[in-house]
Amino acid sequence: MLTLLSLEFRKLFGARSVRVALLVTLLLPLLWAFAPRLDQLFAPGQAVALVSGWQLPFISIFTSIQFLLPLFIAVMAAEMIGAEVAHGTLAPLLLRPVDRTRVILSKLIVAITYPFVLLLVTLLGSLIAGLPLGYGNFQGGTGLGAGGLVGVGTLTSEAAFGEVLRGTLLAGISLMPIAALALLFGILYLNTAAAALATFATLIVMRLFVVLPQAIQPVLLTNYFQLFLPSNQDTLGKDVILLLIYTVGFGLLSIFAFDRRDV
């Protein structure tokens, strides 16, 4: 299993699409650090005056988690199957005395790890971009704790670091089901473009379902993209459990489909 995981991680970081995604997530925070009209990205009247480097991770995650990160994740997870089928490398692997379940499980583990990789690179880029603002104690908030960017008083650097790490972790959890879903579509379609398109179309349809009754809303994955915001902490435990159930469910369906798929 460790050999398969090592192989999949090498494939992951060797993929051109992944390298592009990592470069974009690393450099994009530099734009927010010097954007003169940053307030245009937020609700009218919401304060976005940056006074500390600890605030940039929130800006970076908030602006990318709705579209950019799901797109990168969908393409990567779909490519894990589609690219191998297109290059003819998956069938020879399965001809070896390797259990199919272990093969797809290793891909699933790498797929659901990828959101955290992207977010850690986003965090790194944000911290680099925030160096001119500094990382000491400051009057305000990180955007990931009480009071949002305005805060509730003086915030220590230690507390700010804790809020940033917690927010990054929660953002990664909210994206895990997307990776598992894209991998499932990759197995069903055996084509990168079709699987990525199916994943993104599913997310778009879920966004449109906001018009449906309130009872339907808790099952829509897109409603959890802002799990990292402090306004969503009241139901945090229940939300995390639901996202993990989605991830495990899509993962089990992927294993079931892969065991019976002729590749």
PDB file of C-alpha atoms in Angstrom:
ATOM      1  CA  MET A   1       0.000   0.000   0.000  1.00  0.00           C
ATOM      2  CA  LEU A   2       2.813   2.402   0.844  1.00  0.00           C
ATOM      3  CA  THR A   3       4.393   1.693  -2.531  1.00  0.00           C
ATOM      4  CA  LEU A   4       1.150   2.528  -4.305  1.00  0.00           C
ATOM      5  CA  LEU A   5       0.739   5.721  -2.276  1.00  0.00           C
ATOM      6  CA  SER A   6       4.287   6.781  -3.083  1.00  0.00           C
ATOM      7  CA  LEU A   7       3.643   6.113  -6.768  1.00  0.00           C
ATOM      8  CA  GLU A   8       0.410   8.117  -6.741  1.00  0.00           C
ATOM      9  CA  PHE A   9       2.004  11.085  -4.990  1.00  0.00           C
ATOM     10  CA  ARG A  10       4.812  11.084  -7.564  1.00  0.00           C
ATOM     11  CA  LYS A  11       2.213  11.085 -10.321  1.00  0.00           C
ATOM     12  CA  LEU A  12       0.351  13.891  -8.548  1.00  0.00           C
ATOM     13  CA  PHE A  13       3.276  16.280  -8.336  1.00  0.00           C
ATOM     14  CA  GLY A  14       4.461  15.280 -11.792  1.00  0.00           C
ATOM     15  CA  ALA A  15       1.168  16.279 -13.423  1.00  0.00           C
ATOM     16  CA  ARG A  16       1.296  19.538 -15.366  1.00  0.00           C
ATOM     17  CA  SER A  17      -2.181  20.579 -14.217  1.00  0.00           C
ATOM     18  CA  VAL A  18      -1.136  20.187 -10.581  1.00  0.00           C
ATOM     19  CA  ARG A  19       1.996  22.253 -11.094  1.00  0.00           C
ATOM     20  CA  VAL A  20      -0.068  25.029 -12.667  1.00  0.00           C
ATOM     21  CA  ALA A  21      -2.550  24.880  -9.779  1.00  0.00           C
ATOM     22  CA  LEU A  22       0.210  25.076  -7.173  1.00  0.00           C
ATOM     23  CA  LEU A  23       1.825  28.023  -8.960  1.00  0.00           C
ATOM     24  CA  VAL A  24      -1.467  29.918  -9.184  1.00  0.00           C
ATOM     25  CA  THR A  25      -2.384  29.296  -5.541  1.00  0.00           C
ATOM     26  CA  LEU A  26       1.087  30.397  -4.464  1.00  0.00           C
ATOM     27  CA  LEU A  27       1.143  33.631  -6.471  1.00  0.00           C
ATOM     28  CA  LEU A  28      -2.498  34.745  -6.339  1.00  0.00           C
ATOM     29  CA  PRO A  29      -2.269  36.053  -2.739  1.00  0.00           C
ATOM     30  CA  LEU A  30       0.237  38.633  -3.978  1.00  0.00           C
ATOM     31  CA  LEU A  31      -2.625  40.236  -5.893  1.00  0.00           C
ATOM     32  CA  TRP A  32      -4.779  40.637  -2.788  1.00  0.00           C
ATOM     33  CA  ALA A  33      -1.907  42.189  -0.841  1.00  0.00           C
ATOM     34  CA  PHE A  34      -1.726  45.130  -3.263  1.00  0.00           C
ATOM     35  CA  ALA A  35      -5.283  45.300  -4.646  1.00  0.00           C
ATOM     36  CA  PRO A  36      -6.620  48.866  -4.223  1.00  0.00           C
ATOM     37  CA  ARG A  37     -10.285  47.803  -4.687  1.00  0.00           C
ATOM     38  CA  LEU A  38     -10.336  44.715  -2.511  1.00  0.00           C
ATOM     39  CA  ASP A  39     -13.661  45.792  -1.036  1.00  0.00           C
ATOM     40  CA  GLN A  40     -15.352  44.932  -4.368  1.00  0.00           C
ATOM     41  CA  LEU A  41     -14.994  41.233  -3.522  1.00  0.00           C
ATOM     42  CA  PHE A  42     -17.055  41.505  -0.343  1.00  0.00           C
ATOM     43  CA  ALA A  43     -20.485  42.594   0.745  1.00  0.00           C
ATOM     44  CA  PRO A  44     -21.093  46.353   0.680  1.00  0.00           C
ATOM     45  CA  GLY A  45     -19.965  48.019   3.851  1.00  0.00           C
ATOM     46  CA  GLN A  46     -17.746  45.146   5.007  1.00  0.00           C
ATOM     47  CA  ALA A  47     -14.394  46.454   6.211  1.00  0.00           C
ATOM     48  CA  VAL A  48     -11.444  45.040   4.297  1.00  0.00           C
ATOM     49  CA  ALA A  49      -8.642  47.404   5.303  1.00  0.00           C
ATOM     50  CA  LEU A  50      -5.665  45.108   5.811  1.00  0.00           C
ATOM     51  CA  VAL A  51      -3.570  45.873   8.871  1.00  0.00           C
ATOM     52  CA  SER A  52      -1.827  42.523   9.390  1.00  0.00           C
ATOM     53  CA  GLY A  53      -0.384  39.690   7.328  1.00  0.00           C
ATOM     54  CA  TRP A  54      -2.587  37.305   9.316  1.00  0.00           C
ATOM     55  CA  GLN A  55      -5.612  38.615   7.391  1.00  0.00           C
ATOM     56  CA  LEU A  56      -4.404  37.588   3.935  1.00  0.00           C
ATOM     57  CA  PRO A  57      -5.058  33.826   4.337  1.00  0.00           C
ATOM     58  CA  PHE A  58      -8.756  34.579   4.843  1.00  0.00           C
ATOM     59  CA  ILE A  59      -8.839  36.787   1.737  1.00  0.00           C
ATOM     60  CA  SER A  60      -7.078  34.135  -0.330  1.00  0.00           C
ATOM     61  CA  ILE A  61      -9.293  31.256   0.801  1.00  0.00           C
ATOM     62  CA  PHE A  62     -12.509  33.277   0.572  1.00  0.00           C
ATOM     63  CA  THR A  63     -11.826  34.354  -3.013  1.00  0.00           C
ATOM     64  CA  SER A  64     -10.729  30.951  -4.329  1.00  0.00           C
ATOM     65  CA  ILE A  65     -12.834  28.324  -2.559  1.00  0.00           C
ATOM     66  CA  GLN A  66     -16.030  28.980  -4.498  1.00  0.00           C
ATOM     67  CA  PHE A  67     -14.612  28.385  -7.978  1.00  0.00           C
ATOM     68  CA  LEU A  68     -10.865  28.148  -8.402  1.00  0.00           C
ATOM     69  CA  LEU A  69     -10.009  25.444  -5.858  1.00  0.00           C
ATOM     70  CA  PRO A  70     -12.951  23.154  -6.798  1.00  0.00           C
ATOM     71  CA  LEU A  71     -11.889  23.477 -10.445  1.00  0.00           C
ATOM     72  CA  PHE A  72      -8.292  22.502  -9.695  1.00  0.00           C
ATOM     73  CA  ILE A  73      -9.451  19.598  -7.535  1.00  0.00           C
ATOM     74  CA  ALA A  74     -11.983  18.326 -10.080  1.00  0.00           C
ATOM     75  CA  VAL A  75      -9.411  18.322 -12.888  1.00  0.00           C
ATOM     76  CA  MET A  76      -6.762  16.600 -10.782  1.00  0.00           C
ATOM     77  CA  ALA A  77      -9.026  13.847  -9.438  1.00  0.00           C
ATOM     78  CA  ALA A  78     -10.558  13.219 -12.852  1.00  0.00           C
ATOM     79  CA  GLU A  79      -7.084  13.072 -14.372  1.00  0.00           C
ATOM     80  CA  MET A  80      -5.984  10.348 -11.948  1.00  0.00           C
ATOM     81  CA  ILE A  81      -8.083   7.869 -13.939  1.00  0.00           C
ATOM     82  CA  GLY A  82      -8.636   9.587 -17.281  1.00  0.00           C
ATOM     83  CA  ALA A  83      -4.973  10.361 -17.961  1.00  0.00           C
ATOM     84  CA  GLU A  84      -3.886   6.813 -17.167  1.00  0.00           C
ATOM     85  CA  VAL A  85      -6.574   5.382 -19.434  1.00  0.00           C
ATOM     86  CA  ALA A  86      -5.560   7.771 -22.227  1.00  0.00           C
ATOM     87  CA  HIS A  87      -1.868   6.890 -21.837  1.00  0.00           C
ATOM     88  CA  GLY A  88      -2.574   3.179 -21.537  1.00  0.00           C
ATOM     89  CA  THR A  89      -0.813   2.810 -18.172  1.00  0.00           C
ATOM     90  CA  LEU A  90      -3.774   1.742 -16.011  1.00  0.00           C
ATOM     91  CA  ALA A  91      -4.535  -1.611 -17.694  1.00  0.00           C
ATOM     92  CA  PRO A  92      -0.947  -2.946 -17.392  1.00  0.00           C
ATOM     93  CA  LEU A  93      -0.923  -2.001 -13.703  1.00  0.00           C
ATOM     94  CA  LEU A  94      -4.094  -4.006 -13.092  1.00  0.00           C
ATOM     95  CA  LEU A  95      -2.603  -7.024 -14.892  1.00  0.00           C
ATOM     96  CA  ARG A  96      -0.017  -7.267 -12.127  1.00  0.00           C
ATOM     97  CA  PRO A  97      -0.797  -9.161  -8.909  1.00  0.00           C
ATOM     98  CA  VAL A  98      -2.097  -5.981  -7.274  1.00  0.00           C
ATOM     99  CA  ASP A  99      -5.478  -5.807  -5.580  1.00  0.00           C
ATOM    100  CA  ARG A 100      -7.799  -3.407  -7.427  1.00  0.00           C
ATOM    101  CA  THR A 101      -9.170  -2.105  -4.142  1.00  0.00           C
ATOM    102  CA  ARG A 102      -5.694  -1.063  -3.010  1.00  0.00           C
ATOM    103  CA  VAL A 103      -5.059   0.685  -6.323  1.00  0.00           C
ATOM    104  CA  ILE A 104      -8.205   2.815  -6.156  1.00  0.00           C
ATOM    105  CA  LEU A 105      -7.862   3.340  -2.396  1.00  0.00           C
ATOM    106  CA  SER A 106      -4.394   4.799  -2.892  1.00  0.00           C
ATOM    107  CA  LYS A 107      -5.791   7.140  -5.549  1.00  0.00           C
ATOM    108  CA  LEU A 108      -8.646   8.126  -3.238  1.00  0.00           C
ATOM    109  CA  ILE A 109      -6.274   8.945  -0.368  1.00  0.00           C
ATOM    110  CA  VAL A 110      -4.131  11.117  -2.633  1.00  0.00           C
ATOM    111  CA  ALA A 111      -7.225  12.797  -4.112  1.00  0.00           C
ATOM    112  CA  ILE A 112      -8.682  13.829  -0.744  1.00  0.00           C
ATOM    113  CA  THR A 113      -5.233  14.972   0.404  1.00  0.00           C
ATOM    114  CA  TYR A 114      -4.871  17.311  -2.560  1.00  0.00           C
ATOM    115  CA  PRO A 115      -7.272  20.019  -1.231  1.00  0.00           C
ATOM    116  CA  PHE A 116      -5.071  20.363   1.849  1.00  0.00           C
ATOM    117  CA  VAL A 117      -1.978  20.613  -0.364  1.00  0.00           C
ATOM    118  CA  LEU A 118      -3.564  23.438  -2.353  1.00  0.00           C
ATOM    119  CA  LEU A 119      -4.661  25.229   0.804  1.00  0.00           C
ATOM    120  CA  LEU A 120      -1.255  24.892   2.441  1.00  0.00           C
ATOM    121  CA  VAL A 121       0.343  26.421  -0.660  1.00  0.00           C
ATOM    122  CA  THR A 122      -2.318  29.144  -0.563  1.00  0.00           C
ATOM    123  CA  LEU A 123      -1.451  29.741   3.084  1.00  0.00           C
ATOM    124  CA  LEU A 124       2.265  29.878   2.274  1.00  0.00           C
ATOM    125  CA  GLY A 125       1.678  32.372  -0.537  1.00  0.00           C
ATOM    126  CA  SER A 126      -0.524  34.461   1.748  1.00  0.00           C
ATOM    127  CA  LEU A 127       2.061  34.547   4.514  1.00  0.00           C
ATOM    128  CA  ILE A 128       4.751  35.590   2.054  1.00  0.00           C
ATOM    129  CA  ALA A 129       2.510  38.290   0.586  1.00  0.00           C
ATOM    130  CA  GLY A 130       1.701  39.531   4.098  1.00  0.00           C
ATOM    131  CA  LEU A 131       5.301  40.079   5.155  1.00  0.00           C
ATOM    132  CA  PRO A 132       5.168  43.866   4.539  1.00  0.00           C
ATOM    133  CA  LEU A 133       2.181  44.086   6.904  1.00  0.00           C
ATOM    134  CA  GLY A 134       3.906  42.116   9.650  1.00  0.00           C
ATOM    135  CA  TYR A 135       2.788  39.319  11.974  1.00  0.00           C
ATOM    136  CA  GLY A 136       2.769  40.873  15.419  1.00  0.00           C
ATOM    137  CA  ASN A 137      -0.200  41.633  17.665  1.00  0.00           C
ATOM    138  CA  PHE A 138      -2.751  43.831  15.927  1.00  0.00           C
ATOM    139  CA  GLN A 139      -6.084  45.569  16.390  1.00  0.00           C
ATOM    140  CA  GLY A 140      -8.591  43.633  14.316  1.00  0.00           C
ATOM    141  CA  GLY A 141      -9.345  40.077  13.243  1.00  0.00           C
ATOM    142  CA  THR A 142      -8.103  37.445  10.842  1.00  0.00           C
ATOM    143  CA  GLY A 143     -11.517  37.008   9.229  1.00  0.00           C
ATOM    144  CA  LEU A 144     -11.470  33.436  10.527  1.00  0.00           C
ATOM    145  CA  GLY A 145     -12.434  34.222  14.109  1.00  0.00           C
ATOM    146  CA  ALA A 146     -14.876  36.317  16.106  1.00  0.00           C
ATOM    147  CA  GLY A 147     -15.638  39.693  14.555  1.00  0.00           C
ATOM    148  CA  GLY A 148     -14.360  38.814  11.082  1.00  0.00           C
ATOM    149  CA  LEU A 149     -11.718  41.207   9.779  1.00  0.00           C
ATOM    150  CA  VAL A 150     -12.837  43.898  12.224  1.00  0.00           C
ATOM    151  CA  GLY A 151     -12.191  41.671  15.235  1.00  0.00           C
ATOM    152  CA  VAL A 152     -13.142  42.273  18.841  1.00  0.00           C
ATOM    153  CA  GLY A 153     -10.037  44.044  20.061  1.00  0.00           C
ATOM    154  CA  THR A 154      -6.341  43.248  20.095  1.00  0.00           C
ATOM    155  CA  LEU A 155      -5.444  39.866  18.636  1.00  0.00           C
ATOM    156  CA  THR A 156      -2.134  38.220  19.523  1.00  0.00           C
ATOM    157  CA  SER A 157      -0.013  36.610  16.857  1.00  0.00           C
ATOM    158  CA  GLU A 158      -0.395  33.214  18.547  1.00  0.00           C
ATOM    159  CA  ALA A 159      -4.193  33.449  18.511  1.00  0.00           C
ATOM    160  CA  ALA A 160      -4.156  34.662  14.913  1.00  0.00           C
ATOM    161  CA  PHE A 161      -1.969  31.725  13.874  1.00  0.00           C
ATOM    162  CA  GLY A 162      -4.386  29.315  15.549  1.00  0.00           C
ATOM    163  CA  GLU A 163      -7.381  30.841  13.759  1.00  0.00           C
ATOM    164  CA  VAL A 164      -5.610  30.671  10.412  1.00  0.00           C
ATOM    165  CA  LEU A 165      -4.642  27.009  10.838  1.00  0.00           C
ATOM    166  CA  ARG A 166      -8.131  26.083  11.988  1.00  0.00           C
ATOM    167  CA  GLY A 167      -9.752  27.920   9.072  1.00  0.00           C
ATOM    168  CA  THR A 168      -7.406  26.287   6.576  1.00  0.00           C
ATOM    169  CA  LEU A 169      -8.177  22.834   7.968  1.00  0.00           C
ATOM    170  CA  LEU A 170     -11.934  23.425   7.821  1.00  0.00           C
ATOM    171  CA  ALA A 171     -11.673  24.695   4.247  1.00  0.00           C
ATOM    172  CA  GLY A 172      -9.825  21.502   3.296  1.00  0.00           C
ATOM    173  CA  ILE A 173     -12.516  19.340   4.901  1.00  0.00           C
ATOM    174  CA  SER A 174     -15.217  21.156   2.926  1.00  0.00           C
ATOM    175  CA  LEU A 175     -13.403  20.319  -0.335  1.00  0.00           C
ATOM    176  CA  MET A 176     -12.725  16.639   0.350  1.00  0.00           C
ATOM    177  CA  PRO A 177     -16.073  15.403  -1.037  1.00  0.00           C
ATOM    178  CA  ILE A 178     -15.379  17.234  -4.314  1.00  0.00           C
ATOM    179  CA  ALA A 179     -12.173  15.258  -4.807  1.00  0.00           C
ATOM    180  CA  ALA A 180     -13.924  11.961  -4.025  1.00  0.00           C
ATOM    181  CA  LEU A 181     -16.823  12.827  -6.353  1.00  0.00           C
ATOM    182  CA  ALA A 182     -14.472  13.733  -9.213  1.00  0.00           C
ATOM    183  CA  LEU A 183     -12.608  10.445  -8.769  1.00  0.00           C
ATOM    184  CA  LEU A 184     -15.936   8.595  -8.951  1.00  0.00           C
ATOM    185  CA  PHE A 185     -16.841  10.385 -12.176  1.00  0.00           C
ATOM    186  CA  GLY A 186     -13.359   9.575 -13.500  1.00  0.00           C
ATOM    187  CA  ILE A 187     -14.049   5.871 -13.005  1.00  0.00           C
ATOM    188  CA  LEU A 188     -17.514   6.105 -14.539  1.00  0.00           C
ATOM    189  CA  TYR A 189     -16.410   8.032 -17.634  1.00  0.00           C
ATOM    190  CA  LEU A 190     -12.727   6.997 -17.980  1.00  0.00           C
ATOM    191  CA  ASN A 191     -12.134  10.433 -19.472  1.00  0.00           C
ATOM    192  CA  THR A 192     -10.579  13.463 -17.789  1.00  0.00           C
ATOM    193  CA  ALA A 193     -12.611  16.152 -19.542  1.00  0.00           C
ATOM    194  CA  ALA A 194     -15.946  14.355 -19.101  1.00  0.00           C
ATOM    195  CA  ALA A 195     -15.311  13.616 -15.414  1.00  0.00           C
ATOM    196  CA  ALA A 196     -14.158  17.150 -14.598  1.00  0.00           C
ATOM    197  CA  LEU A 197     -17.116  18.612 -16.495  1.00  0.00           C
ATOM    198  CA  ALA A 198     -19.547  16.297 -14.690  1.00  0.00           C
ATOM    199  CA  THR A 199     -18.088  17.314 -11.323  1.00  0.00           C
ATOM    200  CA  PHE A 200     -18.293  21.012 -12.028  1.00  0.00           C
ATOM    201  CA  ALA A 201     -21.766  20.706 -13.542  1.00  0.00           C
ATOM    202  CA  THR A 202     -22.901  18.946 -10.361  1.00  0.00           C
ATOM    203  CA  LEU A 203     -21.588  21.828  -8.251  1.00  0.00           C
ATOM    204  CA  ILE A 204     -23.280  24.410 -10.464  1.00  0.00           C
ATOM    205  CA  VAL A 205     -26.595  22.571 -10.271  1.00  0.00           C
ATOM    206  CA  MET A 206     -26.246  22.400  -6.487  1.00  0.00           C
ATOM    207  CA  ARG A 207     -25.778  26.166  -6.430  1.00  0.00           C
ATOM    208  CA  LEU A 208     -28.971  26.597  -8.441  1.00  0.00           C
ATOM    209  CA  PHE A 209     -30.816  24.397  -5.956  1.00  0.00           C
ATOM    210  CA  VAL A 210     -30.614  27.265  -3.477  1.00  0.00           C
ATOM    211  CA  VAL A 211     -34.134  28.073  -4.703  1.00  0.00           C
ATOM    212  CA  LEU A 212     -35.459  24.772  -3.335  1.00  0.00           C
ATOM    213  CA  PRO A 213     -37.060  24.423   0.123  1.00  0.00           C
ATOM    214  CA  GLN A 214     -34.857  24.917   3.168  1.00  0.00           C
ATOM    215  CA  ALA A 215     -35.096  21.218   4.037  1.00  0.00           C
ATOM    216  CA  ILE A 216     -33.030  20.417   0.918  1.00  0.00           C
ATOM    217  CA  GLN A 217     -30.219  22.888   1.631  1.00  0.00           C
ATOM    218  CA  PRO A 218     -28.262  20.823   4.212  1.00  0.00           C
ATOM    219  CA  VAL A 219     -27.543  18.086   1.636  1.00  0.00           C
ATOM    220  CA  LEU A 220     -25.990  20.451  -0.908  1.00  0.00           C
ATOM    221  CA  LEU A 221     -22.183  20.333  -0.873  1.00  0.00           C
ATOM    222  CA  THR A 222     -21.862  23.911  -2.102  1.00  0.00           C
ATOM    223  CA  ASN A 223     -23.465  25.165   1.113  1.00  0.00           C
ATOM    224  CA  TYR A 224     -20.384  24.024   3.036  1.00  0.00           C
ATOM    225  CA  PHE A 225     -17.723  25.891   1.078  1.00  0.00           C
ATOM    226  CA  GLN A 226     -17.829  28.587   3.763  1.00  0.00           C
ATOM    227  CA  LEU A 227     -17.484  26.153   6.639  1.00  0.00           C
ATOM    228  CA  PHE A 228     -14.318  28.007   7.686  1.00  0.00           C
ATOM    229  CA  LEU A 229     -16.206  31.232   8.415  1.00  0.00           C
ATOM    230  CA  PRO A 230     -16.897  32.042  12.086  1.00  0.00           C
ATOM    231  CA  SER A 231     -20.607  32.508  11.300  1.00  0.00           C
ATOM    232  CA  ASN A 232     -20.905  28.762  10.633  1.00  0.00           C
ATOM    233  CA  GLN A 233     -19.443  27.473  13.890  1.00  0.00           C
ATOM    234  CA  ASP A 234     -22.730  26.735  15.674  1.00  0.00           C
ATOM    235  CA  THR A 235     -23.330  23.586  13.605  1.00  0.00           C
ATOM    236  CA  LEU A 236     -19.656  22.808  12.956  1.00  0.00           C
ATOM    237  CA  GLY A 237     -19.630  19.285  14.394  1.00  0.00           C
ATOM    238  CA  LYS A 238     -22.696  18.193  12.446  1.00  0.00           C
ATOM    239  CA  ASP A 239     -21.402  19.796   9.246  1.00  0.00           C
ATOM    240  CA  VAL A 240     -17.992  18.113   9.477  1.00  0.00           C
ATOM    241  CA  ILE A 241     -19.621  14.723  10.078  1.00  0.00           C
ATOM    242  CA  LEU A 242     -21.863  15.191   7.045  1.00  0.00           C
ATOM    243  CA  LEU A 243     -18.894  16.131   4.836  1.00  0.00           C
ATOM    244  CA  LEU A 244     -16.977  13.073   6.035  1.00  0.00           C
ATOM    245  CA  ILE A 245     -20.014  10.906   5.276  1.00  0.00           C
ATOM    246  CA  TYR A 246     -20.125  12.340   1.751  1.00  0.00           C
ATOM    247  CA  THR A 247     -16.406  11.695   1.303  1.00  0.00           C
ATOM    248  CA  VAL A 248     -16.613   8.120   2.564  1.00  0.00           C
ATOM    249  CA  GLY A 249     -19.757   7.504   0.520  1.00  0.00           C
ATOM    250  CA  PHE A 250     -18.229   8.729  -2.733  1.00  0.00           C
ATOM    251  CA  GLY A 251     -15.066   6.798  -1.884  1.00  0.00           C
ATOM    252  CA  LEU A 252     -16.949   3.530  -1.353  1.00  0.00           C
ATOM    253  CA  LEU A 253     -18.837   4.058  -4.603  1.00  0.00           C
ATOM    254  CA  SER A 254     -15.499   4.643  -6.346  1.00  0.00           C
ATOM    255  CA  ILE A 255     -14.103   1.370  -4.974  1.00  0.00           C
ATOM    256  CA  PHE A 256     -17.278  -0.499  -5.938  1.00  0.00           C
ATOM    257  CA  ALA A 257     -17.304   0.958  -9.471  1.00  0.00           C
ATOM    258  CA  PHE A 258     -13.578   0.429 -10.036  1.00  0.00           C
ATOM    259  CA  ASP A 259     -13.752  -3.232  -9.021  1.00  0.00           C
ATOM    260  CA  ARG A 260     -16.364  -3.798 -11.721  1.00  0.00           C
ATOM    261  CA  ARG A 261     -15.099  -1.423 -14.413  1.00  0.00           C
ATOM    262  CA  ASP A 262     -13.425  -2.819 -17.496  1.00  0.00           C
ATOM    263  CA  VAL A 263     -10.424  -0.601 -18.187  1.00  0.00           C
TER     264      VAL A 263
END
